[in-house]
XYZ file of C-alpha atoms in Angstrom:
490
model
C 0.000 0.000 0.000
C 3.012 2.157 1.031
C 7.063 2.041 1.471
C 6.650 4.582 4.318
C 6.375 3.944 8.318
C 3.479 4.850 10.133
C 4.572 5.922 14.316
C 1.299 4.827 16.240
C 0.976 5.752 20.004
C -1.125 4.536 22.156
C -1.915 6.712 25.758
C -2.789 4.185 27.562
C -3.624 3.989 31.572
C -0.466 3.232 32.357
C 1.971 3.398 29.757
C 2.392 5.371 26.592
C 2.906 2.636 23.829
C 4.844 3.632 20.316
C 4.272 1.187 17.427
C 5.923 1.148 14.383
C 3.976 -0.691 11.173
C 4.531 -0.715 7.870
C 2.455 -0.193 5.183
C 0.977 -3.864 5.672
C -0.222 -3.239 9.098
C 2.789 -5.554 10.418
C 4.572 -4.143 13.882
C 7.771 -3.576 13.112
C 9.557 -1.999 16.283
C 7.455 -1.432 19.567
C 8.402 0.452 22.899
C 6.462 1.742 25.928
C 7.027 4.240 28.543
C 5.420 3.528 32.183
C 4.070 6.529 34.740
C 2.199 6.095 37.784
C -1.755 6.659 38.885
C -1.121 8.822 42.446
C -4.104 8.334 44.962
C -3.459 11.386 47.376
C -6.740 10.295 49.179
C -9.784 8.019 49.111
C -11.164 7.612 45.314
C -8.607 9.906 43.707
C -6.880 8.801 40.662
C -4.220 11.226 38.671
C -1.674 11.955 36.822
C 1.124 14.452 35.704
C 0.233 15.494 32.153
C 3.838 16.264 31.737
C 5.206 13.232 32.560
C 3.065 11.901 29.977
C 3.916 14.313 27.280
C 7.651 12.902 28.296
C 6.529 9.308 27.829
C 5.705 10.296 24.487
C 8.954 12.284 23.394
C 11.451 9.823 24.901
C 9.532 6.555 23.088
C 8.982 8.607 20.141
C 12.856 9.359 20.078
C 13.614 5.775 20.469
C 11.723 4.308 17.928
C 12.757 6.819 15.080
C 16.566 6.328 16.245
C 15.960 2.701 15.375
C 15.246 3.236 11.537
C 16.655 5.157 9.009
C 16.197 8.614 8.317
C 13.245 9.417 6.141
C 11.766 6.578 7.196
C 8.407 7.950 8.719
C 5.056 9.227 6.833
C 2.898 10.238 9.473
C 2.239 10.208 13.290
C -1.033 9.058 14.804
C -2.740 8.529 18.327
C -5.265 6.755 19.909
C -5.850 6.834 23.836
C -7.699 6.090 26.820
C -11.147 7.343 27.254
C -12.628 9.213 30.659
C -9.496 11.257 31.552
C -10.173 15.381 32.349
C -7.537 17.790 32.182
C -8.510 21.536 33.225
C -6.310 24.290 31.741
C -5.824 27.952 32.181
C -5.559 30.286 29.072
C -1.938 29.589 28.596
C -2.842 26.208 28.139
C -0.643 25.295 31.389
C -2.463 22.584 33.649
C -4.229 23.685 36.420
C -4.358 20.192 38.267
C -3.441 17.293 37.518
C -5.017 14.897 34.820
C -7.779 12.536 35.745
C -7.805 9.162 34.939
C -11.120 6.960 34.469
C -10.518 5.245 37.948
C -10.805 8.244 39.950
C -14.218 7.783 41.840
C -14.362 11.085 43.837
C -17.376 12.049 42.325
C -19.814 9.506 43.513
C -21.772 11.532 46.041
C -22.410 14.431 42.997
C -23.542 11.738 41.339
C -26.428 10.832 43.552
C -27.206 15.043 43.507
C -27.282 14.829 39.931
C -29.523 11.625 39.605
C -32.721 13.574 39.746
C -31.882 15.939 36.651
C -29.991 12.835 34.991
C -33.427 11.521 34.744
C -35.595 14.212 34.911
C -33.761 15.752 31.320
C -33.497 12.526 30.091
C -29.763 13.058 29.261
C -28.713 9.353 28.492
C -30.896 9.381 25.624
C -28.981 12.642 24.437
C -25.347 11.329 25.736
C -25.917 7.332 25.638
C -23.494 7.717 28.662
C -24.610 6.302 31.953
C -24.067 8.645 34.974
C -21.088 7.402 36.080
C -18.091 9.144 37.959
C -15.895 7.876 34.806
C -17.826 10.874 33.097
C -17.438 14.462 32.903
C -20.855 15.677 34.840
C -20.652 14.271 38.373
C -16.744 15.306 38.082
C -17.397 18.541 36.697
C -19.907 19.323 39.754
C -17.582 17.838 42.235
C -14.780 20.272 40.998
C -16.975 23.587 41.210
C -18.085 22.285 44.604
C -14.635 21.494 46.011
C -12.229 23.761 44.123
C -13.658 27.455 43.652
C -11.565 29.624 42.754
C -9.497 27.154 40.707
C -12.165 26.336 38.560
C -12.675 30.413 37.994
C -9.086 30.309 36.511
C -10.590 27.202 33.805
C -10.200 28.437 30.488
C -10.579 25.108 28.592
C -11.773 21.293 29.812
C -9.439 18.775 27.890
C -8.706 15.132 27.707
C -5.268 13.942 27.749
C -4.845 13.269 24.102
C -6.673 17.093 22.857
C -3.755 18.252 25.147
C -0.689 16.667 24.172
C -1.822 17.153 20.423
C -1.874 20.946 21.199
C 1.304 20.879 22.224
C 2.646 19.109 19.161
C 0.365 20.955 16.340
C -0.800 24.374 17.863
C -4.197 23.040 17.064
C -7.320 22.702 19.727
C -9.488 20.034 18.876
C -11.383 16.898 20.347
C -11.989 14.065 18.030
C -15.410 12.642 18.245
C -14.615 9.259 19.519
C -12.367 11.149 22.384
C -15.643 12.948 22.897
C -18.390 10.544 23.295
C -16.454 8.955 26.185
C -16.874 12.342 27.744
C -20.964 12.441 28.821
C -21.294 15.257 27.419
C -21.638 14.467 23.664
C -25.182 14.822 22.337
C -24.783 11.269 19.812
C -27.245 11.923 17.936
C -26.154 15.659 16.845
C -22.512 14.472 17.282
C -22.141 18.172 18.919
C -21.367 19.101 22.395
C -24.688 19.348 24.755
C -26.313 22.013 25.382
C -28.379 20.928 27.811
C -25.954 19.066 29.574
C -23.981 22.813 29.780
C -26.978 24.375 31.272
C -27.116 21.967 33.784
C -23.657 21.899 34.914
C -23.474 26.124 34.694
C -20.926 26.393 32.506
C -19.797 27.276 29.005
C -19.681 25.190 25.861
C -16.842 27.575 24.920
C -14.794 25.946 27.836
C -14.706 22.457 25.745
C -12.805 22.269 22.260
C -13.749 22.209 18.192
C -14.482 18.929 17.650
C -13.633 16.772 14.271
C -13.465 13.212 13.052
C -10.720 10.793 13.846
C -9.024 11.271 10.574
C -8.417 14.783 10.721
C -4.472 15.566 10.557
C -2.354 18.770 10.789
C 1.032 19.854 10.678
C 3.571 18.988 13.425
C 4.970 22.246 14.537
C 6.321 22.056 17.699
C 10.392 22.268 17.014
C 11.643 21.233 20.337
C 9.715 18.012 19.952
C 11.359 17.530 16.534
C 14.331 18.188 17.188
C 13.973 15.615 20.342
C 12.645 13.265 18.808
C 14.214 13.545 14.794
C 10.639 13.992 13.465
C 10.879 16.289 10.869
C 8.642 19.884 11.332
C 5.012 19.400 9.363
C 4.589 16.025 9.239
C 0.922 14.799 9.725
C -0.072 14.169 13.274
C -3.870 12.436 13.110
C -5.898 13.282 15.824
C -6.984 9.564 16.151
C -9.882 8.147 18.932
C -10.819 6.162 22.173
C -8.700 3.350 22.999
C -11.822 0.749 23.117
C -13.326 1.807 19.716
C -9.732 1.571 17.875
C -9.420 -1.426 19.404
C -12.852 -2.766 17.311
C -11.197 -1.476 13.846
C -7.969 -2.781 14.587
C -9.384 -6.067 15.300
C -11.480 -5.880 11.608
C -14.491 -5.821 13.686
C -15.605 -2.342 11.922
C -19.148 -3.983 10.394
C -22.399 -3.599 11.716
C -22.570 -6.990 14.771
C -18.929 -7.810 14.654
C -18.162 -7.810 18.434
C -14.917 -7.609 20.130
C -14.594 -8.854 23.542
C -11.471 -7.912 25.253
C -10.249 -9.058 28.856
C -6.689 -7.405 30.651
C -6.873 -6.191 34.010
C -10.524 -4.919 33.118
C -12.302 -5.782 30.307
C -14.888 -4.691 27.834
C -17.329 -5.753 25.068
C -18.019 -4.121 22.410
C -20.393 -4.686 19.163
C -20.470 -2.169 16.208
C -23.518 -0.343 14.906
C -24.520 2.158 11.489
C -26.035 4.636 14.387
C -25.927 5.526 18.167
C -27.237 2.779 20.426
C -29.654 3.664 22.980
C -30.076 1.169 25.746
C -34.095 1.871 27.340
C -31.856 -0.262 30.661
C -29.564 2.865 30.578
C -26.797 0.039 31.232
C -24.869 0.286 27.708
C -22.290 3.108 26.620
C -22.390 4.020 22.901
C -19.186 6.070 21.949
C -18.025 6.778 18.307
C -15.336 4.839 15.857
C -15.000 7.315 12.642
C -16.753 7.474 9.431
C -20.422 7.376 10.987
C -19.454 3.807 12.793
C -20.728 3.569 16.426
C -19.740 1.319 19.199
C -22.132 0.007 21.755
C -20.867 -2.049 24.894
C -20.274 -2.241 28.213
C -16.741 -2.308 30.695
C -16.401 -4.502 33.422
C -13.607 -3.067 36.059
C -12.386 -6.828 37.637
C -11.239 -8.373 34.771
C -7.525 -10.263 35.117
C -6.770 -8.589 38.361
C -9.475 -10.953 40.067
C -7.044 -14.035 38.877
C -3.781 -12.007 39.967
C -5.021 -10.613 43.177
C -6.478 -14.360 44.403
C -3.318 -16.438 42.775
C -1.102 -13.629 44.783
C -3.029 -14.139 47.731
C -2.880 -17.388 47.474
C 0.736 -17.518 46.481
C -0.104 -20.452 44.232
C 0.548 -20.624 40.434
C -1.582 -21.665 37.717
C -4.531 -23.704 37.800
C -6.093 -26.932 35.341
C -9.585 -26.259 34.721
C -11.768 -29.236 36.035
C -15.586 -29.035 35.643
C -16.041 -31.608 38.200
C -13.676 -29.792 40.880
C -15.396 -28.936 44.103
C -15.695 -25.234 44.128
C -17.660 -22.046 45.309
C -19.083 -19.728 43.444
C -17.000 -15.920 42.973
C -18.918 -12.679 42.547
C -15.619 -10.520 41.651
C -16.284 -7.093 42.139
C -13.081 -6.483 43.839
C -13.261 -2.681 42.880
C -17.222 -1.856 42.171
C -18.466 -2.471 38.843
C -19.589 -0.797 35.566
C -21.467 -2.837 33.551
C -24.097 -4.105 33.710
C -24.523 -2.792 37.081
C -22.839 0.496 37.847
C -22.727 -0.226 41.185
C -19.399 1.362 42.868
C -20.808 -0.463 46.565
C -20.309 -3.859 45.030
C -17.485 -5.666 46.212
C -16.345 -9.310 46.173
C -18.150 -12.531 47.996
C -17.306 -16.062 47.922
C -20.447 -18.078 48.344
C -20.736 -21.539 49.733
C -17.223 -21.810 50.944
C -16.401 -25.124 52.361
C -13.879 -26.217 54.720
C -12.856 -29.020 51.666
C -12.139 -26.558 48.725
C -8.674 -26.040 48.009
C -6.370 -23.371 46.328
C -6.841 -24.341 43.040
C -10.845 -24.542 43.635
C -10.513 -20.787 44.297
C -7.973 -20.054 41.603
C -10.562 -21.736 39.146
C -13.801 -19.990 40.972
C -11.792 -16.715 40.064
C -11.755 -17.563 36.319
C -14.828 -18.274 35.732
C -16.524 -15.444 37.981
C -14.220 -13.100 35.154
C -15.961 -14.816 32.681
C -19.543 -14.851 33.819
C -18.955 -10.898 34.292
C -18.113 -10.747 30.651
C -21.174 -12.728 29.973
C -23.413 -10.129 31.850
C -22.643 -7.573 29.603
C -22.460 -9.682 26.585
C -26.692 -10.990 27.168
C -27.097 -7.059 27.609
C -25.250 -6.127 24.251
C -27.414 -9.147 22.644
C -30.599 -7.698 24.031
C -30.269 -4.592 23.089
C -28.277 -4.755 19.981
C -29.256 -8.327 18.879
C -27.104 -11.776 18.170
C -23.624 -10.614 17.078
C -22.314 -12.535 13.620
C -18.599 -12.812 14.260
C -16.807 -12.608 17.963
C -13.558 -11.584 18.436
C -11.493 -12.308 21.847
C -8.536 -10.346 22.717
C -6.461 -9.190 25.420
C -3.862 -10.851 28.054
C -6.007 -12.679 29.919
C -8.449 -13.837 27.190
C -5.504 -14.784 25.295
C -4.437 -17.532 28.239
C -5.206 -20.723 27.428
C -7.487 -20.908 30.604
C -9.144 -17.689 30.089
C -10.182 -18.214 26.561
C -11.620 -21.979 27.163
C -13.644 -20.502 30.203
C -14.601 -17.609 27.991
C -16.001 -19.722 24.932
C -17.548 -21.985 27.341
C -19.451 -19.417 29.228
C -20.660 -17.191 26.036
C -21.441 -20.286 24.430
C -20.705 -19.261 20.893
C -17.619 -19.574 18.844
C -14.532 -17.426 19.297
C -12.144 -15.949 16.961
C -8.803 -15.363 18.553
C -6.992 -12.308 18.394
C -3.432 -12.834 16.920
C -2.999 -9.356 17.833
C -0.916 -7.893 20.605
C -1.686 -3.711 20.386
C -4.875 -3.539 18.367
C -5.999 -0.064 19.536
C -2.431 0.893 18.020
C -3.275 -0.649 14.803
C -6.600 1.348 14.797
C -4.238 4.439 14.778
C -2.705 2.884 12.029
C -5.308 2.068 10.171
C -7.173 5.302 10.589
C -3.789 7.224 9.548
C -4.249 5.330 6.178
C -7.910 7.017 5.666
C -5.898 10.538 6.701
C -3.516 10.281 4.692
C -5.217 9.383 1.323
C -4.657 5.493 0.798
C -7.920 4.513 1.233
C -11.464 5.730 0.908
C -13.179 3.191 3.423
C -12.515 1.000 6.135
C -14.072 -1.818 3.650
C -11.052 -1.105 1.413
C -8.490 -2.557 3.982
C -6.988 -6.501 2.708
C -8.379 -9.156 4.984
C -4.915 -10.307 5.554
C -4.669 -6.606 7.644
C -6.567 -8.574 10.469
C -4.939 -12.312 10.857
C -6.387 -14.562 13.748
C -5.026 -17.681 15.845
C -7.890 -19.612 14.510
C -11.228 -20.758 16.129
C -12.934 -22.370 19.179
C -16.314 -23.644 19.803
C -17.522 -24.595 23.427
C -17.916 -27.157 25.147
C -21.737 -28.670 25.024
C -21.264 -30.013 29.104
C -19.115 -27.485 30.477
C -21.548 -24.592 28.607
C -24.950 -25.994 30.510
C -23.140 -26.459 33.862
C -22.206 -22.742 33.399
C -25.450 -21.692 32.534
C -26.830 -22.683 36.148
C -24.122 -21.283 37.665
C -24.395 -17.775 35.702
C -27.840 -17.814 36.873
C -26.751 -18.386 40.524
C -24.243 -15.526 39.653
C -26.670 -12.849 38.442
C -29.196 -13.757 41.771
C -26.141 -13.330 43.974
C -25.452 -9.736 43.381
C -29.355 -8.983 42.861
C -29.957 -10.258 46.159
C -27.243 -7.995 47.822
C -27.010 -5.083 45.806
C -29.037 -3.465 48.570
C -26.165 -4.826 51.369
C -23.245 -3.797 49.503
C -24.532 0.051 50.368
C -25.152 -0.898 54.108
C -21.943 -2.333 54.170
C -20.333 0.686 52.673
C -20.843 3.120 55.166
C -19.033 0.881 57.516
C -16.480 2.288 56.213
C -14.685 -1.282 56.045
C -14.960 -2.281 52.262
């Protein structure tokens, strides 16, 4: 398609993550850069924006330093979702950056239930009220922080920020945005409504355009840094979890990806904004008029890590027949389907006899029948999906997929694929820069796979009583989890 190299980072939670592919989507040279998540007091979770901004120049530097000169076409991003960056009119940070794991906001989200619903902003926003969104944070920082937020001259993510610095231009892509709650889907235009609400500007939040739109690197201390040369193409890029869908090749109306790391997610594409009547499903944007429905779970492989650390055992051999309890997982609250940040973790029937490995297997499978909750909810609202996609490190195990497949109970196409957000930035710089006209335009060989697995007939219908056990476990103590919580003790 092209001799030229495509740099592809990837702001990620925590690490930045520079790719370099070639013009046939293969990684040819990757590189990360780590920085911590500080959590100065309860529910806080943030972030220097600088030392971000010098993830980026010092794995930038060291990827260009490991090709020839000339080498590089374009530069383009993709990054987390949920993280809030307030600036004053020199564009210096007033605070520090947000992540999407800071909770703070959870009481202004209670005040704001009433006019949530009353104004019936999910149907505008297709965001549930959340403290991952802007609104309950945006409340909780007017609230708490005064006369800081007088100095506020713009409300950023991470990624409009950074791409300031490089370009000198002030923009929010529209995937970026939708992650925000304050995206009217529909319009695909900042809310109005949802400004009125919150008292404050629209002018405080940035131009937006698509995911494809590209302008000229002009920041000379970061080319000279780095060896990029002045005006190449920077594309603005999108959300993490959407670019993740297109660089899987799940772009088409029902392709699904499921993905499972530390958290995990499920996602299903659409040809226009979903609207859940539950109000459980997020809908955020991919590019060219492409949607995303799905759902995130927050206890995805840290449920196996904390218990096999707490446990200090290894791995574990499935066995269907093991004697075992049952493991609701919500070590850390939960989004989807629940949003319920009370909910925390029970073991249920617990018996003297069970062993390590019982509990190391209980934690697998409680992983997967959280993915499963969200999964029924994507099928109900969006319908059957006609090609599933599983990806991430601990859907990639050989345990987690097997438990996966045999909890969904449909076949699974595995993900030969080790950064595909990065490839979305890859593949979206393509559409930027000319090569082609439509996602349906990329090769299939762009988007290989580790072949395919069915489930197991037995192992599926045991799981489907247990999943039911599952889903009446945290119905019947949702209501306890909030008692319990102002204990103080969870």
């Amino acid at each position: 398609m092209t001799q030229g190299l495509f740099l592809c980072a990837d702001i990620g939670t925590s690490s930045l993550k520079v790719c370099v592919f070639d013009g046939r989507g293969n990684i040819l040279f990757s590189t990360k850069r780590e920085y911590p998540t500080l959590s100065p007091a309860p529910g806080y979770a943030e972030q220097d924006p600088g030392e971000i901004f010098g993830a980026l120049v010092e794995a930038v530097k060291e990827a260009v330093s490991s090709f020839p000169g000339g080498s590089f076409e374009v530069l383009s991003f993709d990054t987390m979702l949920h993280s809030l960056l307030l600036v004053d009119g020199n564009f210096t940070p007033l605070a520090p950056l947000w992540n999407w794991m800071d909770t703070r906001s959870f009481q202004e989200v209670e005040e704001f239930r009433e006019s949530y619903e009353k104004e019936c902003l999910y149907e505008l926003t297709a965001a549930p009220l959340h403290t991952i969104y802007h609104p309950p944070r945006i409340l909780w920082l007017r609230k708490h922080h005064g006369d800081l937020w007088k100095k506020v001259s713009k409300i950023l993510s991470i990624k409009d920020w950074m791409l300031f610095q490089l370009t000198g231009e002030l923009c929010c892509d529209y995937s970026t945005a939708s992650g925000t709650g304050l995206l009217e889907v529909q319009r695909k235009a900042w809310s109005g409504k949802m400004c009125d609400l919150l008292a404050i500007s629209p002018e405080l939040l940035p131009s937006l355009v698509e995911p494809d739109f590209a302008a000229p690197l002009m920041n000379r201390e970061f080319a000279a840094s780095t060896g990029l040369p002045l005006g190449m193409p920077v594309v603005w890029g999108g959300g993490d979890g959407p670019f993740a869908n297109l660089g899987e090749g799940c772009f088409r109306e029902g392709e699904m990806v499921v993905s499972v790391g530390s958290s995990g997610a499920v996602r299903m594409c659409a040809l226009r904004p979903v609207i859940d009547p539950g109000k459980r499903a997020w809908c955020y944007y991919l590019a060219s008029d492409i949607w995303v429905g799905g759902g995130a779970i927050n206890n995805g492989g840290i449920v196996f890590s904390w218990m096999r650390d707490l446990l200090r055992e290894g791995e574990v051999t499935l066995d269907l027949s093991r004697r075992r309890p049952l493991f609701l997982p919500f070590l850390t609250g939960e989004r989807s389907p629940y949003w319920d940040p009370y909910a925390r973790g029970i073991l249920f029937g617990l018996s003297f006899f069970h062993t390590p490995e019982a509990l190391l297997q209980a934690a697998y499978e409680s992983v997967a029948f959280s993915i499963r909750a969200v999964f029924d909810m994507l099928r109900e609202v969006m319908g059957e999906p006609r090609k599933v996609v599983v990806g991430g490190g601990f859907a990639l195990s050989e345990n987690g997929r097997r438990v996966l497949c045999d909890v969904l109970g449909v076949p699974l196409a595995v993900s030969s694929y080790p950064s595909s957000s990065a490839k979305g930035a890859f593949l979206i710089a393509l559409k930027a820069l000319g090569y082609v006209r439509s996602f349906e335009e990329f090769p299939e060989e762009f988007f290989p796979t580790e072949g395919r697995i069915t489930p197991n007939e037995n192992a599926h219908a045991l799981y489907e009583e247990l999943f039911r056990l599952f889903k009446r476990l945290y119905e019947v103590n949702a209501p306890l989890f909030r008692e319990f919580a102002k204990l103080g003790l969870a």
